[in-house]
PDB file of C-alpha atoms in Angstrom:
ATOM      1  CA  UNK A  28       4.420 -10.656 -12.466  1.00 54.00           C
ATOM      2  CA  UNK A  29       4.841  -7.347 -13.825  1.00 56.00           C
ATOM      3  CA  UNK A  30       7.301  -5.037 -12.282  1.00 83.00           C
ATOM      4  CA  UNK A  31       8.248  -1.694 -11.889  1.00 92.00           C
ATOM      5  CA  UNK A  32      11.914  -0.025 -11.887  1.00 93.00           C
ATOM      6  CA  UNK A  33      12.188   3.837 -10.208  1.00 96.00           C
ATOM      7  CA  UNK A  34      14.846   6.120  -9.631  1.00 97.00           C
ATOM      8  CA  UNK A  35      15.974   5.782  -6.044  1.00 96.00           C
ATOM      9  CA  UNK A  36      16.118   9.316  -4.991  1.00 97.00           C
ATOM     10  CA  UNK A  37      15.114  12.590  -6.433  1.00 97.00           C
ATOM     11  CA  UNK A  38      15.722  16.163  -5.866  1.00 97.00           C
ATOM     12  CA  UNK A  39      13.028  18.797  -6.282  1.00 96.00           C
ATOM     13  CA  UNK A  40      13.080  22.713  -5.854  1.00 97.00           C
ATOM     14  CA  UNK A  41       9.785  24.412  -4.199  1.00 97.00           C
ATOM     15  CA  UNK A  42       7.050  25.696  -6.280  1.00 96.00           C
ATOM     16  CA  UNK A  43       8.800  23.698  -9.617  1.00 97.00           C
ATOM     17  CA  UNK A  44       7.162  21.122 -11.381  1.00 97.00           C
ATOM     18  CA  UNK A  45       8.305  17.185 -10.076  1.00 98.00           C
ATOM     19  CA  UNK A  46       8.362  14.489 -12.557  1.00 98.00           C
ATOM     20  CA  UNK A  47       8.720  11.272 -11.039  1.00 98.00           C
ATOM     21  CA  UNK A  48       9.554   8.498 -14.141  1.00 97.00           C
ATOM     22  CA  UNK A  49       8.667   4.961 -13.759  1.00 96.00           C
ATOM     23  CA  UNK A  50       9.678   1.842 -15.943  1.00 95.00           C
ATOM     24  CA  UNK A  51       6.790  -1.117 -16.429  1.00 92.00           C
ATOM     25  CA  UNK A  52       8.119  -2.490 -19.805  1.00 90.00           C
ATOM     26  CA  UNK A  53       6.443  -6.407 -19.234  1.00 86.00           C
ATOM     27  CA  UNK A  54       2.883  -4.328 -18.273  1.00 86.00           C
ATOM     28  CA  UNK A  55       0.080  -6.678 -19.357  1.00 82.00           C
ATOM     29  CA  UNK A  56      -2.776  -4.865 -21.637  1.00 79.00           C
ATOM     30  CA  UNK A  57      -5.510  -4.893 -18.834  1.00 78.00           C
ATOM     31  CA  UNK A  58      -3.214  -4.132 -16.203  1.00 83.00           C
ATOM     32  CA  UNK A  59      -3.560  -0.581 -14.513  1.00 86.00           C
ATOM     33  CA  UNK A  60      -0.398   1.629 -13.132  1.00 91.00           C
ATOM     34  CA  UNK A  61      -1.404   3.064  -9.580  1.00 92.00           C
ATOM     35  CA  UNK A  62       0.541   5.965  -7.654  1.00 95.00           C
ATOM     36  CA  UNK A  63       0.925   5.986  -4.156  1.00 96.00           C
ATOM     37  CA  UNK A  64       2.974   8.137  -1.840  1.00 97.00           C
ATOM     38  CA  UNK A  65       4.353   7.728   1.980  1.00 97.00           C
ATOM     39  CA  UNK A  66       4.969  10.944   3.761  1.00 96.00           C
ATOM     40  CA  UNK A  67       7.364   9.933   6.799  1.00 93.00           C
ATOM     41  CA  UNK A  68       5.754   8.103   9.727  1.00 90.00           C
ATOM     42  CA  UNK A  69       2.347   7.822   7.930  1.00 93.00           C
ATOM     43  CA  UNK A  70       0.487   5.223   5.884  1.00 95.00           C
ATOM     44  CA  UNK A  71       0.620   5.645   2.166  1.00 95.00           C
ATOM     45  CA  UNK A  72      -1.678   7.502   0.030  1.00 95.00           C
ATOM     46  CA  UNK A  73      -3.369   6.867  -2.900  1.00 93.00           C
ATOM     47  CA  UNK A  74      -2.402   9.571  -6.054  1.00 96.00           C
ATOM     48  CA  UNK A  75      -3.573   8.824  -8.938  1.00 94.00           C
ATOM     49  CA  UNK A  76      -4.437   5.521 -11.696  1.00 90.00           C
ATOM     50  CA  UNK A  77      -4.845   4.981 -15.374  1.00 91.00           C
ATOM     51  CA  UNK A  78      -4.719   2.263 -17.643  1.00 88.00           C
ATOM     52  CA  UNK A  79      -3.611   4.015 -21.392  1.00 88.00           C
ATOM     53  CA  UNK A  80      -4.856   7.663 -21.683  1.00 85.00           C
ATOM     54  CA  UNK A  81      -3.411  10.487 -19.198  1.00 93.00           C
ATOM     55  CA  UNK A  82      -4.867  11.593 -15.974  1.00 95.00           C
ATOM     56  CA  UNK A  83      -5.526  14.324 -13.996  1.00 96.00           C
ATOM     57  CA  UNK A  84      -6.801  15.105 -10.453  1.00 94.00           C
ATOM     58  CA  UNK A  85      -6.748  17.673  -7.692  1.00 94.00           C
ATOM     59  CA  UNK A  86      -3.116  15.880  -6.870  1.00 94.00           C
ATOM     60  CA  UNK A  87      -1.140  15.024 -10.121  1.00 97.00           C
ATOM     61  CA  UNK A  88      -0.993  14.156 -13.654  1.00 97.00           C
ATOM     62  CA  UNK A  89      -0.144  10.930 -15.095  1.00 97.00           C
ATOM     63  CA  UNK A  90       1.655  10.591 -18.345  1.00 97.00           C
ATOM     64  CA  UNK A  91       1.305   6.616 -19.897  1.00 95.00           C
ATOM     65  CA  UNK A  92       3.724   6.064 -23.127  1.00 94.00           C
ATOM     66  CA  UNK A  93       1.581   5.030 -25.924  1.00 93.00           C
ATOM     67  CA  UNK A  94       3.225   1.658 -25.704  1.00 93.00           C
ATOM     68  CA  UNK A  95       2.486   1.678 -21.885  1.00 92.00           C
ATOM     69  CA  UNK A  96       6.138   0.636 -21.267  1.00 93.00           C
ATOM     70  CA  UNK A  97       6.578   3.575 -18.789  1.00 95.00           C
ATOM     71  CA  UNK A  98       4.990   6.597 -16.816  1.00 96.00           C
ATOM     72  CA  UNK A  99       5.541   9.632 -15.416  1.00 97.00           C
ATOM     73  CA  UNK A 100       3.925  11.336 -12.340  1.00 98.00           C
ATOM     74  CA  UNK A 101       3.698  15.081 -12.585  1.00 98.00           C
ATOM     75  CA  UNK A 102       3.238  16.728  -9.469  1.00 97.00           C
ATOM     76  CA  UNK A 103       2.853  20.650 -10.764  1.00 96.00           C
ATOM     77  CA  UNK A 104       3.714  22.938  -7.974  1.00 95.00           C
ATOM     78  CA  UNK A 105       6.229  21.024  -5.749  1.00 97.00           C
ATOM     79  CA  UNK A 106       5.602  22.240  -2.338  1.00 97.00           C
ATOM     80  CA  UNK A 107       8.169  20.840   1.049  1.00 97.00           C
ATOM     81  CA  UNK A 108       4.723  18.764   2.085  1.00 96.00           C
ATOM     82  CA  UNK A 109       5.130  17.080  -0.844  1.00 97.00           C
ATOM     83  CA  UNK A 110       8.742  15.370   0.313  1.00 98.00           C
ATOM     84  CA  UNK A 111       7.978  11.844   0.311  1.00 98.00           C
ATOM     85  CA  UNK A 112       8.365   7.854  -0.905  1.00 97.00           C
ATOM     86  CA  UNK A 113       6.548   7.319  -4.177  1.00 98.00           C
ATOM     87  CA  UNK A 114       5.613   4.216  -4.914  1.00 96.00           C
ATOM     88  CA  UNK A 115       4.596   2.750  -9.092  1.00 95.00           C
ATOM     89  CA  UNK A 116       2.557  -0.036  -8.632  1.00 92.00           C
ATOM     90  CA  UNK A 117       1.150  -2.710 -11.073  1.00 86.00           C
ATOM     91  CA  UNK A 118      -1.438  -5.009 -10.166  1.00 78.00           C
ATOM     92  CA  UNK A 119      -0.458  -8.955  -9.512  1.00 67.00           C
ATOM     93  CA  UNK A 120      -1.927 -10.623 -12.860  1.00 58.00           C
ATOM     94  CA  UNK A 121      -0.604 -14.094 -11.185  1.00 57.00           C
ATOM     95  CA  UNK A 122      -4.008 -14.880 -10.070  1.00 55.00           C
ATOM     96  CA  UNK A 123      -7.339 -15.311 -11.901  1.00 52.00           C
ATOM     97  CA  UNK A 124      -9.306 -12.037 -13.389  1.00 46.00           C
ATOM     98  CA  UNK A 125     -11.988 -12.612 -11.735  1.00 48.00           C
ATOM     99  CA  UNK A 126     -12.910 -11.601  -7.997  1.00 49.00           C
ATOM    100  CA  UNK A 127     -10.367  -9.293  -5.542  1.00 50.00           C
ATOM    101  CA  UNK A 128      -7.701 -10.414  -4.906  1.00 53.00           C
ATOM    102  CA  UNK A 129      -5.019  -9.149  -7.138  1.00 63.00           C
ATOM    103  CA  UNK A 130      -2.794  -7.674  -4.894  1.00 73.00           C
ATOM    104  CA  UNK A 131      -0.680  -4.643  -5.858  1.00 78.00           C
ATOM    105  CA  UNK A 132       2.638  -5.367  -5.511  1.00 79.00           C
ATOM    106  CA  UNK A 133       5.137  -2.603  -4.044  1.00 86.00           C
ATOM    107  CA  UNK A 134       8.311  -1.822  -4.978  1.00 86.00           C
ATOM    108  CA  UNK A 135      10.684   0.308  -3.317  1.00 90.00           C
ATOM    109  CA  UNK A 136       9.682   3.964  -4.182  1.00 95.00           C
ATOM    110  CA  UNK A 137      11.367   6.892  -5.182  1.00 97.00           C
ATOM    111  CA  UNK A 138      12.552   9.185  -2.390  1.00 97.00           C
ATOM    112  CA  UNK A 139      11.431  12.550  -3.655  1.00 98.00           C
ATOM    113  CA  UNK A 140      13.336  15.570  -1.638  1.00 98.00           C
ATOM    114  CA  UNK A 141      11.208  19.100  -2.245  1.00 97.00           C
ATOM    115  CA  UNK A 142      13.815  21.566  -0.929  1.00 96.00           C
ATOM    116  CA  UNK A 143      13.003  25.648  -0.359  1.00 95.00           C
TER     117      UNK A 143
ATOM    118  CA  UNK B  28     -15.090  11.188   7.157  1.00 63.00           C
ATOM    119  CA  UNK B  29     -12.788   9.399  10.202  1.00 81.00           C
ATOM    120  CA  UNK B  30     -10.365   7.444   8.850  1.00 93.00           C
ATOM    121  CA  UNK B  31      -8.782   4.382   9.053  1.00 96.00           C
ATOM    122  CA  UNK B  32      -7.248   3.694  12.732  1.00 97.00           C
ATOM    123  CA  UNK B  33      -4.927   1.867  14.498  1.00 97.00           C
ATOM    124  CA  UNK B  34      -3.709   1.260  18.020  1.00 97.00           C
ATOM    125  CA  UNK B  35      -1.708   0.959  19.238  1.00 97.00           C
ATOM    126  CA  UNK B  36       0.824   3.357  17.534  1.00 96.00           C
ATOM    127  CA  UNK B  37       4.321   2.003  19.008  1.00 97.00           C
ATOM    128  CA  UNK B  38       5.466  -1.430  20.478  1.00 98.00           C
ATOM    129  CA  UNK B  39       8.037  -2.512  22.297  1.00 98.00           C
ATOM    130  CA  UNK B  40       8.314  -6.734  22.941  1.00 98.00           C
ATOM    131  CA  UNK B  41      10.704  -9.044  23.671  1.00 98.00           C
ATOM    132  CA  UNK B  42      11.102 -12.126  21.357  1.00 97.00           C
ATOM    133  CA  UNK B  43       9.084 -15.247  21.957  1.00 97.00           C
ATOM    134  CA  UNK B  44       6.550 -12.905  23.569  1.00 98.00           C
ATOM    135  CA  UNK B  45       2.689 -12.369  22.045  1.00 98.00           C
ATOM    136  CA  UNK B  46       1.544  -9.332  20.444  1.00 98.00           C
ATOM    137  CA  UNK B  47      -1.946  -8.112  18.820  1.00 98.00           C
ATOM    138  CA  UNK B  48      -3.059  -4.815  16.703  1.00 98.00           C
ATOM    139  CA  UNK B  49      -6.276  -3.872  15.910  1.00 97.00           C
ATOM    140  CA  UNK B  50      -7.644  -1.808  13.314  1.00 97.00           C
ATOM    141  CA  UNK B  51     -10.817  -0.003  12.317  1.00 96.00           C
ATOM    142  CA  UNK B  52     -11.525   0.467   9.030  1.00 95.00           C
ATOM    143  CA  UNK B  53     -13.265   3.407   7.438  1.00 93.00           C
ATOM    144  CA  UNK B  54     -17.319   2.775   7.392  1.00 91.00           C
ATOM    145  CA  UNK B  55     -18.962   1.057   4.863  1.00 87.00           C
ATOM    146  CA  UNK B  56     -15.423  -0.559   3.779  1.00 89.00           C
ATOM    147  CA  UNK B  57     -15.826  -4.424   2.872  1.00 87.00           C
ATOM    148  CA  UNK B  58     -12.021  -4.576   2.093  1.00 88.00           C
ATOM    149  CA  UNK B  59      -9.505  -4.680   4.445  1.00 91.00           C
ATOM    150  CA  UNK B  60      -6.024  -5.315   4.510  1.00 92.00           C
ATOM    151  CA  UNK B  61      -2.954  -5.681   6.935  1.00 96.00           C
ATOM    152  CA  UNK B  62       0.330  -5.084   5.456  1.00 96.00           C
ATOM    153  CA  UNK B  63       3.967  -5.407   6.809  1.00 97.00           C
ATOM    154  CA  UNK B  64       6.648  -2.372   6.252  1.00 96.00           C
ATOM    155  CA  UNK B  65      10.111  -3.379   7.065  1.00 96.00           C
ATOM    156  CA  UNK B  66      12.482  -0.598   6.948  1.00 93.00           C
ATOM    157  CA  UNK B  67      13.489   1.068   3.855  1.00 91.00           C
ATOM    158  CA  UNK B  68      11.061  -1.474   1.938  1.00 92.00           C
ATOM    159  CA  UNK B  69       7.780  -1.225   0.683  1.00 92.00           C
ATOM    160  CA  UNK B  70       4.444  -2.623   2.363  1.00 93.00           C
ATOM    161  CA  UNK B  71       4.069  -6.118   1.268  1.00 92.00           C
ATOM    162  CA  UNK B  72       0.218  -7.599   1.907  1.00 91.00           C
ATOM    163  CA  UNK B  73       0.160 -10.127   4.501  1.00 95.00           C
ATOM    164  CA  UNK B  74      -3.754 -10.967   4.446  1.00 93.00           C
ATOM    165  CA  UNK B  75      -6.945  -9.676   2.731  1.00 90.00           C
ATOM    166  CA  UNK B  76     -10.759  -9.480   3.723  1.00 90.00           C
ATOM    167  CA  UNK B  77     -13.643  -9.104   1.946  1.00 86.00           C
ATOM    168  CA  UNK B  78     -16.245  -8.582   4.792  1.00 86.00           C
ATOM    169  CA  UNK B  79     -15.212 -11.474   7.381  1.00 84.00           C
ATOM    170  CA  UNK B  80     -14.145 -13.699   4.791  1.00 88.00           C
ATOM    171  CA  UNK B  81     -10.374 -14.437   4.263  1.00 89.00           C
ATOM    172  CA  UNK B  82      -9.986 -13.633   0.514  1.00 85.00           C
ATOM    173  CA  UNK B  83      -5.843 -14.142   0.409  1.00 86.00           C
ATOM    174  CA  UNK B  84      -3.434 -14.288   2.748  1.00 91.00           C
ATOM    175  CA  UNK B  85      -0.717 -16.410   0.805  1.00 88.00           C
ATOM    176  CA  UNK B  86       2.022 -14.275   2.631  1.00 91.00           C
ATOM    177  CA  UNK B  87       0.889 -14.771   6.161  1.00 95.00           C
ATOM    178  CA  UNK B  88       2.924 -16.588   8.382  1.00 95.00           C
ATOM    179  CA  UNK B  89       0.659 -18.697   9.231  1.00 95.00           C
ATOM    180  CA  UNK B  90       3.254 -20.702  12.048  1.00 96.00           C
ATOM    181  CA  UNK B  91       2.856 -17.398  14.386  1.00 97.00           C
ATOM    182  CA  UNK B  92       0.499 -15.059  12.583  1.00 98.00           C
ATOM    183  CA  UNK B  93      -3.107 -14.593  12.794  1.00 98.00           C
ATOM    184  CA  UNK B  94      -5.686 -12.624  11.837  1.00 97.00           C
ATOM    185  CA  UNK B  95      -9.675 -12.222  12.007  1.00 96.00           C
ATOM    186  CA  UNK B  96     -12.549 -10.012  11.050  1.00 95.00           C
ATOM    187  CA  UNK B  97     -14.999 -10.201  13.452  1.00 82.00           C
ATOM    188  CA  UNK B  98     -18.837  -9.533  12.135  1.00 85.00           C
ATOM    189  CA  UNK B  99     -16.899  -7.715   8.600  1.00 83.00           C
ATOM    190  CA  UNK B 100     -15.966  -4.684  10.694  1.00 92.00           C
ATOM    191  CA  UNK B 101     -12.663  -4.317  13.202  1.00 96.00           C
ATOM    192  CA  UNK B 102     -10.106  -6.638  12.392  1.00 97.00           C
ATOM    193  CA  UNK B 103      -6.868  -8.051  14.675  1.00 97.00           C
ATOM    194  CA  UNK B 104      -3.538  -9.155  13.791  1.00 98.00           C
ATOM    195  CA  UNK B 105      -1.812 -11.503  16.081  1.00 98.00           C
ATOM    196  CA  UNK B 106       1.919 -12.360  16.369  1.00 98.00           C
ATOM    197  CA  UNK B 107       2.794 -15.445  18.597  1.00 97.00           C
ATOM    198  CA  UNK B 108       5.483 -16.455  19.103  1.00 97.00           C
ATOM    199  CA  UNK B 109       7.580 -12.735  17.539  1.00 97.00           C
ATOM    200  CA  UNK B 110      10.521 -12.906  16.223  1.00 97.00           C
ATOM    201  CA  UNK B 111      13.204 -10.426  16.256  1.00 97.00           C
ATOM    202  CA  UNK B 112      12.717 -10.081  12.335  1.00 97.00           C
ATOM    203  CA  UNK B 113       9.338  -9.249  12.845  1.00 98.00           C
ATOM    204  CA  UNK B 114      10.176  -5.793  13.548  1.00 98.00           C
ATOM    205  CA  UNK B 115       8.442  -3.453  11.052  1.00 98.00           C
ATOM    206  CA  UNK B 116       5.044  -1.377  10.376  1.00 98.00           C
ATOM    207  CA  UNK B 117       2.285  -3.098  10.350  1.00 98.00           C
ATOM    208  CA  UNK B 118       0.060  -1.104   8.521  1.00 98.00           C
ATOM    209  CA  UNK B 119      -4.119  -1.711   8.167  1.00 97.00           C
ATOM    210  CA  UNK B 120      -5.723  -0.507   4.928  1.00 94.00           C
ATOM    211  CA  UNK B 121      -9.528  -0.816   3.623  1.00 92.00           C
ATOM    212  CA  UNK B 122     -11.340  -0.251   0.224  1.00 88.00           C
ATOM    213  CA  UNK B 123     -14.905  -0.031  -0.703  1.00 82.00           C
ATOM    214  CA  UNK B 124     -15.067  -3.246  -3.038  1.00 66.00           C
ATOM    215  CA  UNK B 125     -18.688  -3.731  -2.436  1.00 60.00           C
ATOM    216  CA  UNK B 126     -19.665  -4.504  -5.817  1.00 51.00           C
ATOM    217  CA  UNK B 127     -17.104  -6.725  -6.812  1.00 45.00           C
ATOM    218  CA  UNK B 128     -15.518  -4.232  -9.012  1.00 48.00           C
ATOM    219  CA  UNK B 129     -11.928  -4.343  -8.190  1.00 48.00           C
ATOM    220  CA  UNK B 130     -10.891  -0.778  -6.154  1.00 58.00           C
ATOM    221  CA  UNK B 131      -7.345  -0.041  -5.803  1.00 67.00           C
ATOM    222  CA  UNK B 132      -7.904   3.182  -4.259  1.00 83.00           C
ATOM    223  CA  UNK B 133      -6.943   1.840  -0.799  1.00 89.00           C
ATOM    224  CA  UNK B 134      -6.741   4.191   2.840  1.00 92.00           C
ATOM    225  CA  UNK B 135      -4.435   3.591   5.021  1.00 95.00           C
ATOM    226  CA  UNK B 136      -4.268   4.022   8.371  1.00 96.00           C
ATOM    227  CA  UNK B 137      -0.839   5.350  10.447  1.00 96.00           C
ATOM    228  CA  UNK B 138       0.385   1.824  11.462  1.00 97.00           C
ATOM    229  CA  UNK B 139       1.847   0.151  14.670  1.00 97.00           C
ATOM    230  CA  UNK B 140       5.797   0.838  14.647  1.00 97.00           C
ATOM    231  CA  UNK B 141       6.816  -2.892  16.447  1.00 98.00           C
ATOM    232  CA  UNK B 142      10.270  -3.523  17.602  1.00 98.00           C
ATOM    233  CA  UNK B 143      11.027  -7.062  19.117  1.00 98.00           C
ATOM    234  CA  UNK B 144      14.352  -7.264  20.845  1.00 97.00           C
TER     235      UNK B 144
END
């Protein structure tokens, strides 16, 4: 299975851009990187996805190496709401392509601290 | 657009003693998920539905846990007998998946904080 290695904790000033770096060096060609993030006390959310080229959405930015071997989550204009777990996910590839259920299996996060 | 919910929000049990959750997913989800969060961890997927069908639940306890998707709508998680390592989040989570087309864009809903003692 492919995993993924984050920083455990990271510190973040208000209003500055957060880059959160993730490792996923035995990432299979057809295998997606997903972002999630877990305020405190709440389910996780779903950022952000992308398989080689860069993304962008109304959350974040997603930088993929040209070898895919790592990432990077941008999150532009840190604000204190944004003070959460954030989670690098690969899918499973342990199980046949076809059909649903290729689970995403989670790590344990980087604990991002946005302070004023 | 109501999202995914849970109840109840906090439990309390003694060990050996039954417990159940239910969950509602968002409307017009075929996907639905229960996860368990144990502290300082990440969710790890105990079962999986596509409508009422069971589509993997490989990590389900299946000695004490259950689970079931009535008509491909609200779904239930029972513990029975619960352990004292039990104790985590047990957090419900649904996708569209209606087409087949794999959708890892999951919701979650706010969990059930259970602590067996």
């Amino acid at each position: 299975d492919a995993k993924t290695t984050q920083p455990t904790s990271m510190d973040c000033a208000e209003g500055r851009a957060a880059n959160l770096p993730c490792n996923h060096s035995t990432i299979s060609g057809n295998e997606y990187v997903y972002w999630y993030r877990q305020i405190h006390s709440q389910g996780p959310q779903y950022i952000i996805h992308g398989l080689k080229n860069n993304e962008t959405n109304e959350m974040a930015s997603l930088i993929i190496t040209e070898d895919r071997k790592s990432s990077t989550l941008i999150l532009p204009h840190a604000t204190l709401r944004d003070t959460a777990v954030y989670y690098c996910i690969v899918r499973d590839r342990s199980l046949p392509w076809a059909g649903n259920n290729r689970k995403l299996i989670w790590g344990l996060g980087t604990s991002l601290a946005v302070n004023p | 657009e109501a999202g995914v919910a849970q109840s109840p929000r906090y439990k309390i049990i003694e060990k050996r003693q039954s417990v159940a959750f239910w969950c509602n997913p968002i409307s017009g989800h075929a996907t639905l998920y229960w996860y368990q969060q144990i502290l300082g961890q990440g969710p790890k997927l105990l079962i999986q539905f596509q409508n009422n069908g069971v589509v993997d639940d490989s990590q389900l306890p299946k000695d004490r846990f259950s689970a079931e998707r009535l008509k491909g709508v609200d779904s239930t998680l029972k513990i029975q007998p619960a352990k004292l390592e039990d104790s985590a989040v047990y957090l419900c989570a649904s996708s569209l998946d209606r087409t087949g087309r794999m959708s890892y864009e999951q919701y979650f809903g706010p969990g059930t904080r259970l602590t067996v003692t």
